[in-house]
Amino acid sequence: MLGSTIINHRQHVGLQKLSALAEITRSSLGPNKNYKFIQDDTTGESTLVCSCFRILESLELTCSVGQVVYETIETHHRVYNTGSGCLLFLAGAWSHAALECLHRGISVRHIISAMSEGMEICLNVCRQCSISIKRREVSELCPFNVSTVKDSHAHQQLTPRASERPFNLGPQKKLKLSRHFRESESPSISTIHASQLCSYEPFFPDIAHIAETLSHGCTDAMNLVVKASQMQSECNQQDIAFDVTKVVTCVLPGLVEEQATVLPGCVVLVPAEQASVAHHLKEQHLKVALIHGDLAATYRHLGYNRPKGIQSVSDRLDLSRLSKEDTWMEKVVTLLLNLEVNVILVSGVASEKVIECCWRRNILVVEKVKASILKAFAVSTGAIPVTYATQLSKHCVGTGLKVSIWRDLSNNDRKRGTAVNITTDGLNCGLVTVILTSSVHAKLQTLEDQFWACAYRLHWALKDKALLPGAGVTEMVCIQHLQNEAEHDIRNPTESNGVSSQQNKPRTPANPYRDVVLTLMADGLKDYICTVMVNTGVFSKVGARAAVIQHLQDYHGTVGDVAAKFSQLFLHTDTCYNATPTSVESSETPAIKTYDNLCVKQEVWRKALDLVFLVLQTDAEVITGVDRKTNGAQEDLMFL
Amino acid sequence: MSRVVKKSPSVCTDLPLDNTDICNKLSLLKQLLISCFGPAGRLKQIHNNIGGRVISTSTSSVLLSALSSSQPFINLIRTSVLNHVSRFNDCGLFTAILCLTLLEQAKQSGLRRNVSIIVNKHLLGLCTSYLQGQNCGCKVKLDFCSSQYFITLAFSVISSKPACVLTEPEALHISKLAVQAFLLTVPCNNTGVARLGKTLTVCVEGHPVLDSAVFPGLLVDMPDIFFLNAENLHGRSLCTVLFSASLAGDLCELGDGNIELHGDADTDSQILDQLLELGKQVVQDGVNLFVCQKVIHPVLQQYLRGQSVTVIERLGISLMESLSQLAGAQPVATLHTRIPPKAYGKVKELTIKQFGSKTMLHIHPSGESAICTMILCHRNDTMLSELKVVCQKTEHVLRLTLREPCALMGGGCTETHLAAYIRNKKTHCLGIFCCSQTEYLLGAEGFCRSLESVAAALDHKCGNSLTDLTHAHYWTLPADVVEDHMENSLGVCGCGLVESCPSKKWTYLNTKYPEFSPAPVSKGTHLQVRVLDSFTSKLSGLQVAVETANLALDVQYIIQDTN
């Protein structure tokens, strides 16, 4: 059985739903985010959420538009970890614009073609506004090792075009690759002073500075990111400034937030008995075995089908015989002792018996280790992960592992009592663990989200090798471009509509409503900027709007200026949410102190518009599996 | 105690086409499908009301599979169209809309059913022979020396599905990829039996469409990439063995029934020994790539890796066939016998490719293999799943050109052209039926109108549908245009091959116009055709639509068992 609803055209219900949904993200835009309680009336449970993604995750959206929205946000969040709020807000703002267009009788085709054009304009603005950070972080580009001398005071010496040179130049193969690395002699390439670079481009001395501009109000979280990246580059040979895939978080409730820190290697929580083993093993070079699966006699690898209908028979009664599990255990323990394994990292769980048995022989068993951690230790210790402990052999065992007790938390929780830090000595794998703490349990999720948002912002910035002016500046330029285009249409209606252009492009007749649609799209962005301004707490709703409009009028027609001056307007709000306003560099660095990610912004905008297009073009829902008897009363359903 | 439930009697519906309920449902279905038709069509959100996945689509194959009805009569038409779609993958909406319109027209004309059936059948024959004939005016011969027509054909299919949400450059990129993939699957060697290859599609969500790409060979998802030893992969030919049997080391082939086993017997280790024996043989035979469709026992994997053999497990049945074609290897179905030498195959090299979060192993063919992999990227899952369906459709459409190397003019032009042809032709073949002249003309008018209304269904802007009086192509006039400026606002026709000029005359569709023989477009035109339809699938769609309509007209009773 099947029903279908026809969505009324002029009052497109789907678009209304989308713009209503977007309202929930209004307060979570910008640096000052408000917490929200989401309470489940049936169970009485409640959660404290802060980001748009978590809000959507906690809501049970049953309508089809809601599900499409959630699906989009979820995918975006999984890949980018930042920008979900902006995505939903703009989807709402632009669906509002599309609704307005429908009200004015503009056809869907015209709305889509004009909005796509508007999007092209905005994406172009992003490309033009982006500021390269390439010169400072060329190191990322370098695929080979160059013998380098590390010089921590080298930031005055920069090579201007290292990245643009082909790497395989014969006589010029001595390249200077970043501020961190300087060759002892580089006769072929002249060096220039950083001050010279400063004169024509904003200056990013290092990752810490880039990170600071991307913190978006989460200074503490970003400090942890910077610490992690510093720790990675210290113990890293491969010249990668920040590898987000080798960062893991460990959340510890019950400690005050200031105790959050970054440790090399990984941190695991072990019960008290295991902690004593860790105590015993600290300060030693240890051997490690990695088990990919469970550590138990009955465990079988994935895809193994246990035979059904097998009965065991025996010709004699042998009570003294060991059980299968005991034989297995004996075999494994002997093997472990022979191989002198001290630590076993298990991705699954280990049976109680094994843990106890190992504990007595001072072997530390760590359960539920993430696959990524296992992988990192496999690389750094030379261990080869195996599925069954019986598979272990000499070349599977890794060496050079170190264990230390980070903190004893046993008064909180007997089961997960002690935080043990596992690292590799010497050459490290670049794996770092960020410990996030809070005395308020409900806040931990938010702290973790904030950390990952910051980490990914830095990650994408380094990957893009470019940044976008933040704090609404890019949006402001977009608004101006969109409005200019719209005005151009109004001033020269014949040019785009007339006969002459049609002969050139016979298939795409000019869009008569382009100016209206572009203006409405710009209004959506205005709404975004105003909301962010209101959320900073400095502006009232009216005040923010007035300031934005005033600013656009003041700098009417001069595209370049609007950016710089607007950032000044925003600047006094900037200091409000940056807990530690930069004091030292503020005289040297340009006025803009907040930056955004290029690729993230572009993707967010495109995805927001995609959502609007998907919903806008939908005119009916087809609901499968509807029973006529139960749903027959619903008048808006038609049955097929 | 058992209870006897009285069976309720079967429900019999007399003359289903006269039944109001069925007619309402038919017109609802028609409305639903028409609104999906063409590049400006509207999407439908399909979901199950209890929070299942939402699909946004306007593709007939997805839509019709979801639209099951309680009414067998509706399902009759639906199944018939779905059957066409499963064979040709294209023109599903065209078929369904034409069929439903034919039914409606037959009802409106008030003709006796058998008269309608005879007339429809005759006109279908007229259409088919015209389309297949040499002097067909709406057909384009495809030239295999240039990819232009193929890209146009692919572009027409891809851009006709708005749920993919593609910009024009993106749609063009995907069209080019589709053609590239198609060309890669056509084998070049002339010797022996030529066998078309296969395109495998891998979807990567969350990445820009322009990152999509086509590679010759196979790309296999490798979640455990870290087991791969990069040194083993580089540029040398690899001896390959494929297993279709499970190497998990379990007793899966036992079947039902109980087995008694001695307590000391360890079946697991015995099977494992056998697996290792197999491993030894494979290593002796110099195998470098060991692939299993199902699971491989970890111990065997460890052994093989220790012997620097690259191991791939859980390949899945869909990739298995392609890989065996690529490597020229025969999948081994048992582990109990020695592997015959001819079962081994060869691949050129293995490389690692990264697409977003996916790490994939690229298996390069050693010779020419006609197997290729298409990586499709899109920003979200809804659009990606539609894109995948559309790409498969495009592949099929391109393949059909090998059977019949021509295409029909798209954008509604073929339909109006055919209608004009029949209007002109019908007067020449009067008096060959067992029906009166008036009846015949009435039936033919209904047939032509049905064809024209399929063309008109492409327009969703409430504009006006026109046809010109020379070539009988399809044109649309925006609703807000005054008739004086008609030739300025018309631009080009639906397929893009005819340009408006002051000497041209138009008429609104579904109005009476003087009969004329539609002229083919002169070869000298400087315009490029912009929309092409698949010849084979449109022809079949036409036949299926008319035959289904005739069948439906022929139904006297519907007997439904309600128990």
mmCIF file of N, CA, C and O in Angstrom, chain A residues 2 64 67 71-72 75 108-109 300-302 304-305 309-313 321 378 385 387 391 396 502 507 513 606-607 610 617-624 640, chain B residues 42-47 49 51-52 54 66 69 162 165 167 205 226 248-250 258-264 268 295 297-298 302 314 379-380 382-383 488 530:
data_model
loop_
_atom_site.group_PDB
_atom_site.id
_atom_site.type_symbol
_atom_site.label_atom_id
_atom_site.label_comp_id
_atom_site.label_asym_id
_atom_site.label_seq_id
_atom_site.Cartn_x
_atom_site.Cartn_y
_atom_site.Cartn_z
ATOM 1 N N LEU A 2 0.379 2.261 -0.564
ATOM 2 C CA LEU A 2 1.231 3.408 -0.735
ATOM 3 C C LEU A 2 0.442 4.695 -0.751
ATOM 4 O O LEU A 2 -0.659 4.744 -1.264
ATOM 5 N N SER A 64 10.637 13.518 6.383
ATOM 6 C CA SER A 64 11.631 13.143 5.376
ATOM 7 C C SER A 64 12.655 14.248 5.165
ATOM 8 O O SER A 64 13.839 13.979 4.970
ATOM 9 N N GLN A 67 15.215 14.051 7.776
ATOM 10 C CA GLN A 67 16.186 12.966 7.578
ATOM 11 C C GLN A 67 17.221 13.295 6.526
ATOM 12 O O GLN A 67 18.391 12.966 6.667
ATOM 13 N N GLU A 71 21.141 13.467 7.320
ATOM 14 C CA GLU A 71 22.079 12.670 6.520
ATOM 15 C C GLU A 71 23.208 13.541 5.971
ATOM 16 O O GLU A 71 24.383 13.180 6.046
ATOM 17 N N THR A 72 22.827 14.704 5.466
ATOM 18 C CA THR A 72 23.827 15.620 4.911
ATOM 19 C C THR A 72 24.792 16.091 5.986
ATOM 20 O O THR A 72 26.011 16.070 5.810
ATOM 21 N N THR A 75 27.162 13.299 7.175
ATOM 22 C CA THR A 75 28.262 13.050 6.245
ATOM 23 C C THR A 75 29.297 14.153 6.330
ATOM 24 O O THR A 75 30.503 13.890 6.374
ATOM 25 N N VAL A 108 10.785 27.336 -10.613
ATOM 26 C CA VAL A 108 11.850 26.561 -9.969
ATOM 27 C C VAL A 108 13.124 26.579 -10.813
ATOM 28 O O VAL A 108 14.229 26.736 -10.310
ATOM 29 N N ARG A 109 12.939 26.458 -12.131
ATOM 30 C CA ARG A 109 14.101 26.412 -13.014
ATOM 31 C C ARG A 109 14.904 27.707 -12.900
ATOM 32 O O ARG A 109 16.130 27.702 -12.838
ATOM 33 N N ARG A 300 36.986 -16.942 17.545
ATOM 34 C CA ARG A 300 37.335 -17.314 16.184
ATOM 35 C C ARG A 300 37.295 -16.084 15.305
ATOM 36 O O ARG A 300 36.521 -15.158 15.566
ATOM 37 N N HIS A 301 38.091 -16.089 14.274
ATOM 38 C CA HIS A 301 38.186 -14.908 13.421
ATOM 39 C C HIS A 301 36.866 -14.612 12.719
ATOM 40 O O HIS A 301 36.009 -15.493 12.567
ATOM 41 N N LEU A 302 36.743 -13.384 12.264
ATOM 42 C CA LEU A 302 35.545 -12.926 11.583
ATOM 43 C C LEU A 302 35.315 -13.759 10.326
ATOM 44 O O LEU A 302 36.226 -13.991 9.546
ATOM 45 N N TYR A 304 34.322 -16.885 10.373
ATOM 46 C CA TYR A 304 34.403 -18.306 10.689
ATOM 47 C C TYR A 304 33.030 -18.763 11.158
ATOM 48 O O TYR A 304 32.449 -18.168 12.078
ATOM 49 N N ASN A 305 32.501 -19.784 10.519
ATOM 50 C CA ASN A 305 31.201 -20.304 10.934
ATOM 51 C C ASN A 305 31.396 -21.498 11.846
ATOM 52 O O ASN A 305 32.042 -22.476 11.455
ATOM 53 N N GLY A 309 25.684 -28.965 15.028
ATOM 54 C CA GLY A 309 25.359 -30.384 15.074
ATOM 55 C C GLY A 309 26.563 -31.292 15.241
ATOM 56 O O GLY A 309 26.578 -32.406 14.737
ATOM 57 N N ILE A 310 27.588 -30.822 15.926
ATOM 58 C CA ILE A 310 28.739 -31.701 16.180
ATOM 59 C C ILE A 310 28.703 -32.155 17.636
ATOM 60 O O ILE A 310 28.591 -31.331 18.552
ATOM 61 N N GLN A 311 28.730 -33.456 17.816
ATOM 62 C CA GLN A 311 28.731 -33.984 19.173
ATOM 63 C C GLN A 311 30.073 -34.634 19.443
ATOM 64 O O GLN A 311 30.615 -35.338 18.593
ATOM 65 N N SER A 312 30.570 -34.369 20.601
ATOM 66 C CA SER A 312 31.864 -34.946 20.955
ATOM 67 C C SER A 312 31.641 -36.276 21.668
ATOM 68 O O SER A 312 30.835 -36.359 22.584
ATOM 69 N N VAL A 313 32.320 -37.302 21.213
ATOM 70 C CA VAL A 313 32.212 -38.601 21.893
ATOM 71 C C VAL A 313 33.593 -39.036 22.354
ATOM 72 O O VAL A 313 34.610 -38.616 21.818
ATOM 73 N N ARG A 321 41.827 -34.967 32.596
ATOM 74 C CA ARG A 321 42.181 -34.209 31.406
ATOM 75 C C ARG A 321 41.870 -32.722 31.576
ATOM 76 O O ARG A 321 40.849 -32.336 32.123
ATOM 77 N N ALA A 378 52.138 -0.735 15.592
ATOM 78 C CA ALA A 378 52.728 -1.711 14.681
ATOM 79 C C ALA A 378 53.862 -1.053 13.907
ATOM 80 O O ALA A 378 54.935 -1.625 13.723
ATOM 81 N N PRO A 385 50.493 -7.240 13.845
ATOM 82 C CA PRO A 385 49.263 -7.661 14.513
ATOM 83 C C PRO A 385 48.848 -9.055 14.051
ATOM 84 O O PRO A 385 48.944 -9.380 12.867
ATOM 85 N N THR A 387 45.808 -12.359 14.653
ATOM 86 C CA THR A 387 44.435 -12.580 15.101
ATOM 87 C C THR A 387 44.398 -13.482 16.334
ATOM 88 O O THR A 387 43.652 -13.257 17.263
ATOM 89 N N GLN A 391 49.405 -17.509 17.069
ATOM 90 C CA GLN A 391 50.142 -17.193 15.852
ATOM 91 C C GLN A 391 51.448 -16.473 16.142
ATOM 92 O O GLN A 391 52.268 -16.307 15.245
ATOM 93 N N CYS A 396 56.859 -11.310 15.087
ATOM 94 C CA CYS A 396 55.597 -10.584 15.304
ATOM 95 C C CYS A 396 55.689 -9.653 16.498
ATOM 96 O O CYS A 396 54.821 -8.810 16.713
ATOM 97 N N GLN A 502 20.929 36.507 -27.133
ATOM 98 C CA GLN A 502 20.280 35.234 -27.422
ATOM 99 C C GLN A 502 20.852 34.546 -28.635
ATOM 100 O O GLN A 502 20.833 33.324 -28.726
ATOM 101 N N ARG A 507 20.530 28.521 -26.451
ATOM 102 C CA ARG A 507 19.855 27.556 -25.592
ATOM 103 C C ARG A 507 19.564 28.080 -24.192
ATOM 104 O O ARG A 507 18.643 27.662 -23.553
ATOM 105 N N TYR A 513 14.820 36.850 -13.714
ATOM 106 C CA TYR A 513 14.664 37.063 -12.265
ATOM 107 C C TYR A 513 15.998 37.007 -11.528
ATOM 108 O O TYR A 513 16.038 36.906 -10.321
ATOM 109 N N ARG A 606 28.202 24.873 -0.731
ATOM 110 C CA ARG A 606 27.663 24.041 -1.805
ATOM 111 C C ARG A 606 26.638 23.055 -1.245
ATOM 112 O O ARG A 606 25.582 22.847 -1.812
ATOM 113 N N LYS A 607 26.991 22.459 -0.105
ATOM 114 C CA LYS A 607 26.093 21.457 0.457
ATOM 115 C C LYS A 607 24.792 22.091 0.925
ATOM 116 O O LYS A 607 23.726 21.489 0.802
ATOM 117 N N ASP A 610 22.798 22.580 -2.099
ATOM 118 C CA ASP A 610 22.330 21.268 -2.571
ATOM 119 C C ASP A 610 21.063 20.855 -1.840
ATOM 120 O O ASP A 610 20.115 20.370 -2.446
ATOM 121 N N GLN A 617 13.094 21.032 -5.417
ATOM 122 C CA GLN A 617 12.647 20.309 -6.604
ATOM 123 C C GLN A 617 11.692 19.174 -6.276
ATOM 124 O O GLN A 617 11.145 18.549 -7.159
ATOM 125 N N THR A 618 11.547 18.898 -4.985
ATOM 126 C CA THR A 618 10.660 17.804 -4.613
ATOM 127 C C THR A 618 9.228 18.307 -4.536
ATOM 128 O O THR A 618 8.965 19.332 -3.910
ATOM 129 N N ASP A 619 8.308 17.621 -5.188
ATOM 130 C CA ASP A 619 6.929 18.077 -5.114
ATOM 131 C C ASP A 619 6.017 17.061 -4.444
ATOM 132 O O ASP A 619 4.857 17.330 -4.217
ATOM 133 N N ALA A 620 6.531 15.893 -4.140
ATOM 134 C CA ALA A 620 5.659 14.920 -3.489
ATOM 135 C C ALA A 620 6.476 13.937 -2.662
ATOM 136 O O ALA A 620 7.640 13.699 -2.944
ATOM 137 N N GLU A 621 5.835 13.433 -1.640
ATOM 138 C CA GLU A 621 6.455 12.359 -0.865
ATOM 139 C C GLU A 621 5.752 11.072 -1.223
ATOM 140 O O GLU A 621 4.534 11.044 -1.325
ATOM 141 N N VAL A 622 6.525 10.029 -1.397
ATOM 142 C CA VAL A 622 5.915 8.718 -1.610
ATOM 143 C C VAL A 622 6.196 7.909 -0.359
ATOM 144 O O VAL A 622 7.351 7.712 0.004
ATOM 145 N N ILE A 623 5.132 7.531 0.327
ATOM 146 C CA ILE A 623 5.317 6.793 1.571
ATOM 147 C C ILE A 623 4.943 5.343 1.312
ATOM 148 O O ILE A 623 3.812 5.047 0.917
ATOM 149 N N THR A 624 5.870 4.460 1.523
ATOM 150 C CA THR A 624 5.583 3.054 1.269
ATOM 151 C C THR A 624 5.111 2.392 2.550
ATOM 152 O O THR A 624 5.436 2.847 3.649
ATOM 153 N N LEU A 640 -2.544 4.780 -3.765
ATOM 154 C CA LEU A 640 -2.398 4.219 -5.097
ATOM 155 C C LEU A 640 -2.718 2.731 -5.037
ATOM 156 O O LEU A 640 -2.215 2.038 -4.177
ATOM 157 N N ARG B 42 10.246 17.095 -11.322
ATOM 158 C CA ARG B 42 10.312 17.245 -9.866
ATOM 159 C C ARG B 42 10.698 15.913 -9.235
ATOM 160 O O ARG B 42 10.447 14.852 -9.790
ATOM 161 N N LEU B 43 11.262 16.035 -8.055
ATOM 162 C CA LEU B 43 11.717 14.820 -7.369
ATOM 163 C C LEU B 43 10.626 14.302 -6.443
ATOM 164 O O LEU B 43 9.727 15.020 -6.051
ATOM 165 N N LYS B 44 10.775 13.037 -6.091
ATOM 166 C CA LYS B 44 9.886 12.443 -5.104
ATOM 167 C C LYS B 44 10.752 11.945 -3.945
ATOM 168 O O LYS B 44 11.798 11.335 -4.179
ATOM 169 N N GLN B 45 10.284 12.216 -2.750
ATOM 170 C CA GLN B 45 10.983 11.650 -1.597
ATOM 171 C C GLN B 45 10.300 10.349 -1.227
ATOM 172 O O GLN B 45 9.124 10.348 -0.883
ATOM 173 N N ILE B 46 11.035 9.266 -1.327
ATOM 174 C CA ILE B 46 10.448 7.970 -1.004
ATOM 175 C C ILE B 46 10.930 7.556 0.378
ATOM 176 O O ILE B 46 12.132 7.525 0.639
ATOM 177 N N HIS B 47 10.010 7.283 1.252
ATOM 178 C CA HIS B 47 10.402 6.780 2.576
ATOM 179 C C HIS B 47 9.282 5.911 3.135
ATOM 180 O O HIS B 47 8.198 5.838 2.553
ATOM 181 N N ASN B 49 7.834 5.925 6.294
ATOM 182 C CA ASN B 49 6.981 6.438 7.358
ATOM 183 C C ASN B 49 7.389 5.993 8.764
ATOM 184 O O ASN B 49 6.766 6.381 9.734
ATOM 185 N N GLY B 51 10.732 6.082 9.696
ATOM 186 C CA GLY B 51 12.088 6.555 9.917
ATOM 187 C C GLY B 51 13.152 5.855 9.100
ATOM 188 O O GLY B 51 14.320 5.908 9.442
ATOM 189 N N GLY B 52 12.731 5.178 8.036
ATOM 190 C CA GLY B 52 13.729 4.553 7.170
ATOM 191 C C GLY B 52 14.450 5.582 6.336
ATOM 192 O O GLY B 52 14.225 6.781 6.480
ATOM 193 N N VAL B 54 15.546 7.977 3.421
ATOM 194 C CA VAL B 54 14.787 8.763 2.453
ATOM 195 C C VAL B 54 15.539 8.770 1.132
ATOM 196 O O VAL B 54 16.735 9.015 1.103
ATOM 197 N N ALA B 66 9.110 1.336 -5.964
ATOM 198 C CA ALA B 66 8.518 1.725 -4.679
ATOM 199 C C ALA B 66 6.999 1.872 -4.761
ATOM 200 O O ALA B 66 6.309 1.753 -3.762
ATOM 201 N N SER B 69 0.957 -0.996 -5.700
ATOM 202 C CA SER B 69 -0.424 -0.608 -5.467
ATOM 203 C C SER B 69 -1.228 -1.788 -4.940
ATOM 204 O O SER B 69 -0.852 -2.941 -5.099
ATOM 205 N N PRO B 162 17.431 15.453 -12.302
ATOM 206 C CA PRO B 162 17.829 16.582 -11.443
ATOM 207 C C PRO B 162 18.221 16.181 -10.035
ATOM 208 O O PRO B 162 18.882 16.948 -9.341
ATOM 209 N N VAL B 165 21.689 16.659 -8.722
ATOM 210 C CA VAL B 165 22.137 18.023 -8.422
ATOM 211 C C VAL B 165 23.542 18.279 -8.953
ATOM 212 O O VAL B 165 24.488 18.482 -8.201
ATOM 213 N N THR B 167 26.000 20.585 -11.527
ATOM 214 C CA THR B 167 26.115 21.780 -12.347
ATOM 215 C C THR B 167 26.494 21.326 -13.750
ATOM 216 O O THR B 167 26.875 20.165 -13.942
ATOM 217 N N GLU B 205 31.566 9.163 -0.743
ATOM 218 C CA GLU B 205 30.639 10.187 -0.309
ATOM 219 C C GLU B 205 31.392 11.360 0.308
ATOM 220 O O GLU B 205 32.435 11.173 0.929
ATOM 221 N N PHE B 226 47.323 -1.721 5.940
ATOM 222 C CA PHE B 226 48.600 -1.699 6.614
ATOM 223 C C PHE B 226 49.303 -3.050 6.588
ATOM 224 O O PHE B 226 50.475 -3.163 6.862
ATOM 225 N N ALA B 248 38.160 -19.980 5.290
ATOM 226 C CA ALA B 248 38.088 -19.547 6.682
ATOM 227 C C ALA B 248 38.525 -20.645 7.644
ATOM 228 O O ALA B 248 38.767 -20.397 8.807
ATOM 229 N N GLY B 249 38.615 -21.868 7.165
ATOM 230 C CA GLY B 249 39.038 -22.943 8.036
ATOM 231 C C GLY B 249 37.909 -23.531 8.848
ATOM 232 O O GLY B 249 38.139 -24.170 9.867
ATOM 233 N N ASP B 250 36.680 -23.331 8.420
ATOM 234 C CA ASP B 250 35.565 -23.921 9.159
ATOM 235 C C ASP B 250 34.972 -25.087 8.368
ATOM 236 O O ASP B 250 35.346 -25.347 7.231
ATOM 237 N N ASN B 258 23.589 -34.393 12.357
ATOM 238 C CA ASN B 258 24.571 -34.394 13.437
ATOM 239 C C ASN B 258 25.795 -35.224 13.072
ATOM 240 O O ASN B 258 25.715 -36.203 12.343
ATOM 241 N N ILE B 259 26.893 -34.809 13.590
ATOM 242 C CA ILE B 259 28.125 -35.555 13.364
ATOM 243 C C ILE B 259 28.728 -35.853 14.725
ATOM 244 O O ILE B 259 28.799 -34.968 15.595
ATOM 245 N N GLU B 260 29.124 -37.096 14.889
ATOM 246 C CA GLU B 260 29.783 -37.432 16.149
ATOM 247 C C GLU B 260 31.274 -37.399 15.939
ATOM 248 O O GLU B 260 31.796 -37.939 14.964
ATOM 249 N N LEU B 261 31.955 -36.771 16.855
ATOM 250 C CA LEU B 261 33.375 -36.555 16.678
ATOM 251 C C LEU B 261 34.101 -37.041 17.923
ATOM 252 O O LEU B 261 33.627 -36.863 19.038
ATOM 253 N N HIS B 262 35.210 -37.640 17.732
ATOM 254 C CA HIS B 262 35.990 -38.086 18.871
ATOM 255 C C HIS B 262 36.512 -36.881 19.648
ATOM 256 O O HIS B 262 36.904 -35.873 19.063
ATOM 257 N N GLY B 263 36.484 -36.990 20.937
ATOM 258 C CA GLY B 263 36.866 -35.870 21.799
ATOM 259 C C GLY B 263 38.251 -35.314 21.527
ATOM 260 O O GLY B 263 38.486 -34.116 21.696
ATOM 261 N N ASP B 264 39.163 -36.165 21.117
ATOM 262 C CA ASP B 264 40.535 -35.696 20.906
ATOM 263 C C ASP B 264 40.723 -35.043 19.544
ATOM 264 O O ASP B 264 41.723 -34.358 19.315
ATOM 265 N N ASP B 268 39.577 -28.157 13.642
ATOM 266 C CA ASP B 268 40.093 -26.858 13.226
ATOM 267 C C ASP B 268 41.542 -26.940 12.769
ATOM 268 O O ASP B 268 41.918 -26.422 11.725
ATOM 269 N N VAL B 295 36.359 -15.469 3.220
ATOM 270 C CA VAL B 295 37.333 -15.211 4.292
ATOM 271 C C VAL B 295 38.546 -16.143 4.176
ATOM 272 O O VAL B 295 38.419 -17.293 3.782
ATOM 273 N N HIS B 297 41.675 -17.739 6.445
ATOM 274 C CA HIS B 297 42.121 -17.957 7.827
ATOM 275 C C HIS B 297 43.351 -17.087 8.116
ATOM 276 O O HIS B 297 44.279 -17.034 7.322
ATOM 277 N N PRO B 298 43.336 -16.389 9.263
ATOM 278 C CA PRO B 298 44.449 -15.485 9.583
ATOM 279 C C PRO B 298 45.819 -16.152 9.545
ATOM 280 O O PRO B 298 46.804 -15.520 9.177
ATOM 281 N N GLN B 302 48.905 -15.018 7.361
ATOM 282 C CA GLN B 302 50.206 -14.694 7.937
ATOM 283 C C GLN B 302 51.318 -15.450 7.198
ATOM 284 O O GLN B 302 52.356 -14.884 6.874
ATOM 285 N N ARG B 314 37.828 -11.501 1.200
ATOM 286 C CA ARG B 314 36.476 -10.944 1.161
ATOM 287 C C ARG B 314 36.267 -10.014 -0.031
ATOM 288 O O ARG B 314 35.842 -8.874 0.103
ATOM 289 N N ARG B 379 28.631 15.038 -3.033
ATOM 290 C CA ARG B 379 28.663 15.672 -1.720
ATOM 291 C C ARG B 379 27.770 15.001 -0.707
ATOM 292 O O ARG B 379 28.057 15.034 0.473
ATOM 293 N N ASN B 380 26.662 14.424 -1.122
ATOM 294 C CA ASN B 380 25.918 13.667 -0.110
ATOM 295 C C ASN B 380 25.321 12.382 -0.668
ATOM 296 O O ASN B 380 25.264 12.168 -1.872
ATOM 297 N N THR B 382 22.326 10.976 -0.721
ATOM 298 C CA THR B 382 21.101 10.980 -1.519
ATOM 299 C C THR B 382 21.423 11.217 -2.991
ATOM 300 O O THR B 382 20.953 10.495 -3.872
ATOM 301 N N MET B 383 22.242 12.230 -3.224
ATOM 302 C CA MET B 383 22.572 12.580 -4.599
ATOM 303 C C MET B 383 23.503 11.550 -5.216
ATOM 304 O O MET B 383 23.427 11.253 -6.398
ATOM 305 N N ASN B 488 11.717 35.218 -31.410
ATOM 306 C CA ASN B 488 12.873 35.623 -30.619
ATOM 307 C C ASN B 488 13.003 34.804 -29.346
ATOM 308 O O ASN B 488 14.088 34.498 -28.899
ATOM 309 N N ARG B 530 21.810 18.684 -29.272
ATOM 310 C CA ARG B 530 22.167 18.783 -27.852
ATOM 311 C C ARG B 530 21.561 17.689 -27.005
ATOM 312 O O ARG B 530 22.059 17.380 -25.937
#
